[in-house]
Every structure is written in structure tokens, then in C-alpha cells.
Amino acid sequence: MLIIDAHLDMALNAIEWNRDYRLSAHQIRQEETGMTDKIDRAKGTVSLPDLRRGHIGLVVATQIARFNQSNGNLPGAGWNSPAQAWAMTQAQRAWYEAMCDDGEMVQILDRTSLENHLTLWLDETIPNEQKPIGYILSLEGADSLVNLSYLEKAYAYGLRALGPAHYSTGRYAPGTGLSGPLTAEGRELVQEMDRLGIILDVTHLTDEGFTEAMSLYKRPVWASHHNCRALVPHQRQLTDDQIRQITERGGVIGGCFDAWMMKPGFTQRVSNPTEFGISLETIIDHYDHICQLTGNSQHIAIGSDLDGTYGTEQSPSDLDTIADLQNLSGLLTKRGYSTEDIENIFHKNWLRFLRNAWT
């Protein structure tokens, strides 16, 4: 069954981790044996071949580059000026374009390119190995937009979704780990996104920022990679009220497979997913919760974040590569989900959202 994954940091891995995503995840792990510069070396789960093997034909793929501010909680993870951050996002964009030139990927820009890509991926007479992975370009954290004029530049080259915040402080919005509203520039940004039709991703916003963004942005929104605060008490997760606000507007929430967001008490870089009892089935607890709040399966989907600077050490214990997302189908069936429910989670909910956004 076709899967759409609404959050992968592919270009970050290609450019800053120097991973050749044309190789399989196992081949990349072999190449990284003995490397220690990144915590997830030799543990990666994502690659283009593994996406094809898992019938994951369409992804939302990010650009990401933070502006480093002295009180950030991710030391060394940012650039010293917005212009440098912008330059990094352009290097990442160049990688996506190189993958398109190589026939590995294809950028999805509008309803026409979306439908054409779906026709290809639903054609079972063509092997997946011969199909490019479609990607919708998203910007995670808006720090790299030097000023608001850069948003229109980004839209012109294909940016179609944007999350104003990431971790800690931000030029447009504070993010995970902080509190407080959007900045003045952030409020203008959200309004300009609304004008251009760029999808608002509420992921990483503070509670105050979420409320403010929802009041300024008039279109449906998505939460590309989020889980439930009722199950994992942390500001990074969505409250029940936020879930209702998103879904009442026709939005969709992508379940995130980062272990610390799946079960309370998991400590990054310390806990072990196997010992902690975190498996693919754990995400279904979050799906169940959202279904109970909304009364249906039309607002839950996949936003795995499986290459978000971690690997198997912080993924579900029964997931070796991203291709194993297909195993969710049997687990969902055992939990009482119908075929229609599973299709909704795997691709139909994201498709409905995109078709409505690009009408």
C-alpha cells in the first residue's frame, strides 16, 4: 500500500552528514562503521532504495538551517548569520535538484504534478525501482529567511510548506523547549504564508505561538510530525485542544516515530527502545487517542522524522529501515482498524489535504 511520509530531513543528511542516499541504509551504515562525529553514525534507517522498498512514493522533505543564538539549547547546531543559514538551505535545495537530475526524485509543486506522480506510483506494472520518489519541499524553522522577501523567492523555487519554529529561540518564533508568542516578524511571516498559499506546519511552535499562528492563518494547517501530550507530557506534543483545533479546520497530524515522543520517560542518548518497550505498535496508541477525540480516522497519518539526527538507537525496536513502516498495516488491523482506516493513515489523509490546498 502506498505510503506518504510528511517529514524527512533528507538533504540535511546528504549535505551535513555526507550520506549518499542512493545507497541502501545498510550500505550507508557499513560506510559509517567506526565514525563517531555524529551520534547516529552507522545507525541510519532512511535511503532512497529503502523508501522504494517500503512503497513510500511521496515525502515532505525539508530544508533546515538554524541561526545560532547564544541561549539556544542545541550547541553548534546553528549558523552565525541568517545569510549563512540561507546559503545552507540552498545547498540542500541543490541536492534535491541533483537527485531530480539523476532520476531519483521528482519535485511535486501543484495538483497536476501530484496527480501525475500518483498515477505512476499506483501503476503496478512498473517496478518501484524505476519510480522516482516524489517530494514536497518544506522549510523546518524559518531562521534562514533573511527577510520576508525571501519567502516569495522560496515559493518561486518550489517551497510549499513551512514551520516557523524549530528548537529553542528563533527569529520568527520560539520553538520546542521555550514559551512565548511569535515575534513581530513571525506574525508577518504567517500572514504572508497565508497570502501565498504556503502550508503552515505548526510543529515545534510554543503553545502561545500555536494559538497566535492559528488566528493569523486562515487555511487548513498540518502538524507534520507530532504526537499527543495526553500520552507523553511534554511541550513538544499536541494538547487535546490543539488537536481539536487542527482537525476542526480540516488539518492532518503526522505521527512521529522518534522514541522519546512515543512513550513517556524515554531519555535521548540514554534509553534503549527495546528495553523501554517501544515498537511500531506504540504509535497506534497516539492514533487511537486522536481517533477518540475526532470520532474518525481522517486526521491521522505518518510524519516519521526517521532521519531527524537519530537512527535505530532512537527508533521503534522492530524498525530496521523506513521500509518497515509497511508493517504498520498488520498491527493496525490487529488493533481493529479497517482497510479504509489504514488507507487513510498511509496516504489518503495527506492526499485529501493536498488536493484541497492545491485546488
Coordinates of C-alpha atoms in Angstrom, one line a residue:
M1 CA 0.0 0.0 0.0
L2 CA 1.3 3.5 -0.9
I3 CA 2.7 5.5 2.0
I4 CA 3.1 9.2 2.2
D5 CA 5.6 10.4 4.8
A6 CA 5.2 14.0 5.7
H7 CA 8.6 14.6 7.4
L8 CA 12.1 13.6 6.4
D9 CA 15.3 15.6 6.7
M10 CA 16.9 14.1 3.6
A11 CA 19.0 16.9 2.4
L12 CA 20.4 17.6 5.9
N13 CA 21.6 14.1 6.0
A14 CA 23.1 14.3 2.5
I15 CA 24.9 17.6 3.0
E16 CA 25.8 17.8 6.6
W17 CA 26.1 14.0 7.4
N18 CA 27.6 13.3 3.9
R19 CA 25.3 10.4 3.3
D20 CA 24.7 9.2 -0.2
Y21 CA 21.0 8.4 -0.1
R22 CA 21.2 6.5 -3.4
L23 CA 22.7 3.7 -1.3
S24 CA 20.7 1.4 0.9
A25 CA 20.5 2.2 4.6
H26 CA 22.6 -0.9 5.3
Q27 CA 25.2 0.2 2.8
I28 CA 25.4 3.6 4.4
R29 CA 25.8 2.0 7.8
Q30 CA 28.6 -0.1 6.5
E31 CA 30.4 3.0 5.2
E32 CA 30.0 4.8 8.5
T33 CA 31.4 1.9 10.7
G34 CA 33.8 3.4 13.2
M35 CA 32.8 7.0 12.6
T36 CA 31.9 9.0 15.8
D37 CA 31.3 12.6 14.7
K38 CA 27.5 12.1 14.8
I39 CA 25.6 10.2 17.4
D40 CA 23.7 8.2 14.9
R41 CA 26.6 7.0 12.7
A42 CA 26.1 3.5 11.3
K43 CA 22.5 3.5 12.6
G44 CA 20.6 5.3 9.9
T45 CA 17.3 4.0 8.7
V46 CA 16.5 6.1 5.6
S47 CA 17.6 5.9 2.0
L48 CA 16.0 6.2 -1.4
P49 CA 16.2 2.4 -2.1
D50 CA 14.5 1.8 1.3
L51 CA 11.8 4.3 0.5
R52 CA 11.1 2.4 -2.7
R53 CA 11.2 -0.9 -0.9
G54 CA 8.6 0.4 1.6
H55 CA 6.4 1.7 -1.2
I56 CA 6.8 5.2 0.2
G57 CA 6.4 7.1 -3.0
L58 CA 5.9 10.6 -1.7
V59 CA 7.5 12.5 1.1
V60 CA 7.6 16.0 2.5
A61 CA 11.3 16.8 2.5
T62 CA 12.9 19.6 4.4
Q63 CA 15.4 22.3 4.2
I64 CA 16.7 23.2 7.7
A65 CA 19.3 25.6 8.9
R66 CA 19.1 27.4 12.2
F67 CA 20.5 30.8 13.2
N68 CA 22.8 30.1 16.2
Q69 CA 21.8 32.3 19.2
S70 CA 23.8 32.2 22.4
N71 CA 20.9 30.8 24.5
G72 CA 20.0 28.0 22.1
N73 CA 19.8 24.5 23.6
L74 CA 21.4 22.8 20.5
P75 CA 25.1 24.0 20.8
G76 CA 26.8 24.1 17.4
A77 CA 23.6 23.3 15.5
G78 CA 23.2 26.8 14.0
W79 CA 24.9 29.3 11.7
N80 CA 26.2 32.6 12.8
S81 CA 24.1 34.7 10.5
P82 CA 20.8 34.3 8.7
A83 CA 22.6 34.7 5.4
Q84 CA 24.8 31.7 6.2
A85 CA 21.7 29.7 7.2
W86 CA 20.0 30.7 3.9
A87 CA 23.1 29.5 2.0
M88 CA 22.9 26.1 3.7
T89 CA 19.3 25.7 2.7
Q90 CA 20.3 26.5 -0.9
A91 CA 23.0 23.8 -0.7
Q92 CA 20.3 21.4 0.5
R93 CA 18.0 22.5 -2.4
A94 CA 20.8 21.9 -4.8
W95 CA 21.0 18.3 -3.6
Y96 CA 17.3 17.7 -4.2
E97 CA 17.7 19.1 -7.7
A98 CA 20.7 16.8 -8.3
M99 CA 18.6 13.9 -7.3
C100 CA 15.9 15.0 -9.7
D101 CA 18.5 15.3 -12.5
D102 CA 19.6 11.8 -11.6
G103 CA 16.1 10.4 -11.9
E104 CA 16.0 9.5 -8.2
M105 CA 13.4 12.2 -7.1
V106 CA 10.9 14.5 -8.6
Q107 CA 9.5 17.7 -7.1
I108 CA 5.8 18.0 -6.5
L109 CA 4.7 21.6 -6.9
D110 CA 0.9 21.6 -7.6
R111 CA -2.2 19.5 -8.1
T112 CA -1.2 18.4 -11.7
S113 CA 2.3 17.1 -10.7
L114 CA 0.7 15.4 -7.7
E115 CA -1.8 13.5 -9.7
N116 CA 0.8 12.6 -12.4
H117 CA 3.0 11.2 -9.7
L118 CA 0.2 9.2 -8.1
T119 CA -0.7 7.7 -11.4
L120 CA 2.9 6.5 -11.8
W121 CA 3.2 5.1 -8.2
L122 CA -0.2 3.3 -8.5
D123 CA 0.8 1.6 -11.7
E124 CA 1.8 -1.9 -10.5
T125 CA 3.2 -2.8 -13.9
I126 CA 6.2 -0.6 -13.3
P127 CA 8.7 -1.8 -10.7
N128 CA 9.2 0.6 -7.8
E129 CA 12.9 0.6 -8.6
Q130 CA 12.1 2.6 -11.7
K131 CA 10.0 5.2 -10.0
P132 CA 11.4 8.5 -8.6
I133 CA 10.5 9.4 -5.0
G134 CA 8.2 12.5 -5.1
Y135 CA 9.0 15.3 -2.7
I136 CA 7.2 18.3 -1.5
L137 CA 9.6 20.9 -0.3
S138 CA 9.2 22.2 3.3
L139 CA 11.3 24.6 5.4
E140 CA 11.7 23.5 9.1
G141 CA 12.3 26.6 11.1
A142 CA 12.2 30.0 9.3
D143 CA 15.5 31.4 10.6
S144 CA 17.1 31.1 7.1
L145 CA 14.7 33.6 5.6
V146 CA 16.9 36.7 5.8
N147 CA 13.8 38.9 5.5
L148 CA 10.2 38.4 4.3
S149 CA 11.1 39.0 0.6
Y150 CA 13.0 35.7 0.8
L151 CA 9.7 33.8 1.3
E152 CA 8.5 34.8 -2.1
K153 CA 11.9 33.7 -3.6
A154 CA 11.5 30.4 -1.9
Y155 CA 7.9 29.9 -3.1
A156 CA 9.1 30.6 -6.6
Y157 CA 11.6 27.7 -6.4
G158 CA 9.0 25.4 -5.0
L159 CA 8.7 25.8 -1.2
R160 CA 5.2 24.6 -0.4
A161 CA 5.2 24.2 3.4
L162 CA 6.9 25.9 6.3
G163 CA 7.1 25.5 10.0
P164 CA 8.1 28.9 11.6
A165 CA 9.8 27.3 14.6
H166 CA 12.3 24.6 15.4
Y167 CA 14.1 24.1 18.7
S168 CA 14.8 26.9 21.2
T169 CA 14.9 30.6 20.1
G170 CA 14.0 31.6 16.6
R171 CA 14.0 34.8 14.5
Y172 CA 10.3 34.3 13.7
A173 CA 9.1 32.1 16.5
P174 CA 10.3 30.5 19.7
G175 CA 10.2 26.7 19.5
T176 CA 10.5 23.5 21.4
G177 CA 11.7 24.0 25.0
L178 CA 10.6 27.6 25.3
S179 CA 7.4 29.6 25.7
G180 CA 6.2 32.8 24.3
P181 CA 4.4 34.2 21.2
L182 CA 5.5 34.7 17.6
T183 CA 7.9 37.6 17.0
A184 CA 6.6 40.6 15.1
E185 CA 8.4 39.3 12.0
G186 CA 6.8 35.9 12.7
R187 CA 3.3 37.4 12.6
E188 CA 4.0 39.0 9.3
L189 CA 5.5 35.7 8.0
V190 CA 2.4 33.7 8.8
Q191 CA 0.2 36.3 7.1
E192 CA 2.4 36.2 4.0
M193 CA 2.3 32.4 4.0
D194 CA -1.5 32.6 4.0
R195 CA -1.4 35.0 1.1
L196 CA 0.9 32.8 -1.0
G197 CA -0.8 29.6 0.0
I198 CA 2.2 28.1 1.7
I199 CA 1.1 25.3 4.1
L200 CA 1.5 26.2 7.7
D201 CA 3.2 23.4 9.7
V202 CA 2.5 24.0 13.4
T203 CA 5.2 21.5 14.5
H204 CA 7.6 22.9 17.1
L205 CA 5.6 26.0 17.9
T206 CA 5.1 27.0 21.5
D207 CA 1.6 26.9 22.9
E208 CA 1.4 30.7 22.6
G209 CA 2.8 30.6 19.1
F210 CA 0.4 27.9 18.1
T211 CA -2.6 29.9 19.2
E212 CA -1.3 33.1 17.5
A213 CA -0.5 31.3 14.2
M214 CA -3.9 29.6 14.1
S215 CA -5.6 33.0 14.4
L216 CA -3.5 34.6 11.7
Y217 CA -3.5 31.8 9.2
K218 CA -6.9 31.2 7.7
R219 CA -6.3 28.0 5.7
P220 CA -6.1 24.3 7.0
V221 CA -2.9 23.5 8.7
W222 CA -0.9 20.4 9.3
A223 CA 1.3 19.1 12.1
S224 CA 3.9 17.2 10.0
H225 CA 5.5 15.2 12.9
H226 CA 3.7 15.4 16.2
N227 CA 2.3 13.1 18.9
C228 CA -0.1 13.5 21.8
R229 CA 0.7 15.4 25.0
A230 CA -2.0 13.4 26.8
L231 CA 0.2 10.3 26.4
V232 CA 3.7 11.9 26.5
P233 CA 3.6 15.0 28.7
H234 CA 5.9 17.5 27.0
Q235 CA 5.5 20.9 25.3
R236 CA 6.7 19.3 22.1
Q237 CA 3.5 17.3 21.9
L238 CA 0.0 18.5 20.9
T239 CA -2.7 19.1 23.6
D240 CA -6.1 17.7 23.1
D241 CA -7.4 21.2 22.5
Q242 CA -4.7 21.8 19.8
I243 CA -5.6 18.5 18.1
R244 CA -9.3 19.6 18.0
Q245 CA -8.3 23.0 16.6
I246 CA -6.2 21.4 13.8
T247 CA -8.8 18.8 12.9
E248 CA -11.8 21.0 13.0
R249 CA -10.1 23.1 10.3
G250 CA -9.5 20.0 8.2
G251 CA -5.9 19.5 9.2
V252 CA -3.9 16.3 9.5
I253 CA -1.4 15.2 12.1
G254 CA 1.6 13.0 11.1
G255 CA 2.6 10.5 13.8
C256 CA 6.3 10.8 14.7
F257 CA 8.5 7.8 15.3
D258 CA 11.1 9.4 17.4
A259 CA 11.2 7.1 20.5
W260 CA 11.1 9.9 23.2
M261 CA 7.9 11.2 21.6
M262 CA 6.2 7.9 21.6
K263 CA 6.4 6.8 25.3
P264 CA 6.9 8.9 28.4
G265 CA 10.2 8.6 30.3
F266 CA 12.5 7.7 27.3
T267 CA 15.7 9.6 27.6
Q268 CA 17.5 10.5 24.4
R269 CA 21.0 9.2 24.1
V270 CA 20.4 7.1 27.3
S271 CA 17.4 4.8 27.0
N272 CA 17.1 1.8 24.7
P273 CA 13.9 1.3 22.7
T274 CA 13.9 -2.4 23.1
E275 CA 14.4 -2.3 26.9
F276 CA 11.8 0.5 27.0
G277 CA 9.2 -1.4 25.1
I278 CA 8.9 1.0 22.2
S279 CA 7.8 -0.6 19.0
L280 CA 5.8 0.3 15.9
E281 CA 2.7 -0.5 17.8
T282 CA 3.4 2.3 20.3
I283 CA 2.4 4.9 17.7
I284 CA -1.0 3.3 17.4
D285 CA -1.7 4.5 21.0
H286 CA -1.4 8.0 19.7
Y287 CA -3.5 7.3 16.6
D288 CA -6.2 5.8 19.0
H289 CA -6.2 8.9 21.1
I290 CA -6.7 11.2 18.1
C291 CA -9.4 9.0 16.7
Q292 CA -11.3 9.1 20.0
L293 CA -11.1 12.9 20.1
T294 CA -12.2 13.3 16.5
G295 CA -14.5 10.3 16.0
N296 CA -12.8 9.1 12.9
S297 CA -9.5 8.2 11.2
Q298 CA -9.4 11.2 8.8
H299 CA -6.9 13.3 10.6
I300 CA -4.0 10.9 11.4
A301 CA -1.1 10.0 9.1
I302 CA 2.6 9.4 9.0
G303 CA 5.3 12.0 9.6
S304 CA 8.1 9.7 10.6
D305 CA 11.1 12.0 11.1
L306 CA 13.2 8.8 11.0
D307 CA 16.3 10.7 9.7
G308 CA 15.9 13.6 12.2
T309 CA 19.5 13.3 13.5
Y310 CA 18.9 9.9 15.1
G311 CA 18.8 6.3 13.9
T312 CA 18.0 2.8 15.3
E313 CA 19.1 3.9 18.8
Q314 CA 16.0 6.1 19.0
S315 CA 13.6 4.4 16.6
P316 CA 10.9 1.7 17.3
S317 CA 12.7 -1.5 18.3
D318 CA 11.1 -3.5 15.4
L319 CA 12.1 -1.0 12.7
D320 CA 15.3 -1.7 10.9
T321 CA 14.8 0.7 8.0
I322 CA 12.0 3.0 6.9
A323 CA 10.7 0.3 4.7
D324 CA 9.3 -1.4 7.8
L325 CA 6.6 1.2 8.0
Q326 CA 4.6 -1.2 5.9
N327 CA 4.4 -3.5 8.9
L328 CA 2.0 -0.9 10.5
S329 CA -0.7 -2.3 8.3
G330 CA -0.9 -5.7 10.1
L331 CA -0.6 -4.0 13.5
L332 CA -3.4 -1.6 12.8
T333 CA -5.6 -4.5 11.6
K334 CA -5.0 -6.3 14.9
R335 CA -6.0 -3.2 16.8
G336 CA -9.3 -3.0 15.0
Y337 CA -8.6 -0.6 12.2
S338 CA -10.4 -1.2 8.9
T339 CA -8.8 -1.3 5.4
E340 CA -10.2 2.2 4.9
D341 CA -8.7 3.4 8.1
I342 CA -5.3 2.1 7.1
E343 CA -5.5 3.7 3.7
N344 CA -6.4 7.0 5.4
I345 CA -3.3 6.7 7.6
F346 CA -1.0 5.6 4.9
H347 CA -1.9 8.1 2.2
K348 CA -5.5 9.2 1.8
N349 CA -5.5 11.8 4.6
W350 CA -2.4 13.6 3.3
L351 CA -3.8 13.4 -0.3
R352 CA -7.1 14.9 0.7
F353 CA -5.3 17.7 2.5
L354 CA -3.0 18.4 -0.5
R355 CA -5.8 18.3 -3.1
N356 CA -7.8 20.8 -1.0
A357 CA -4.8 23.0 -0.6
W358 CA -4.0 23.0 -4.3
T359 CA -7.5 23.2 -5.7

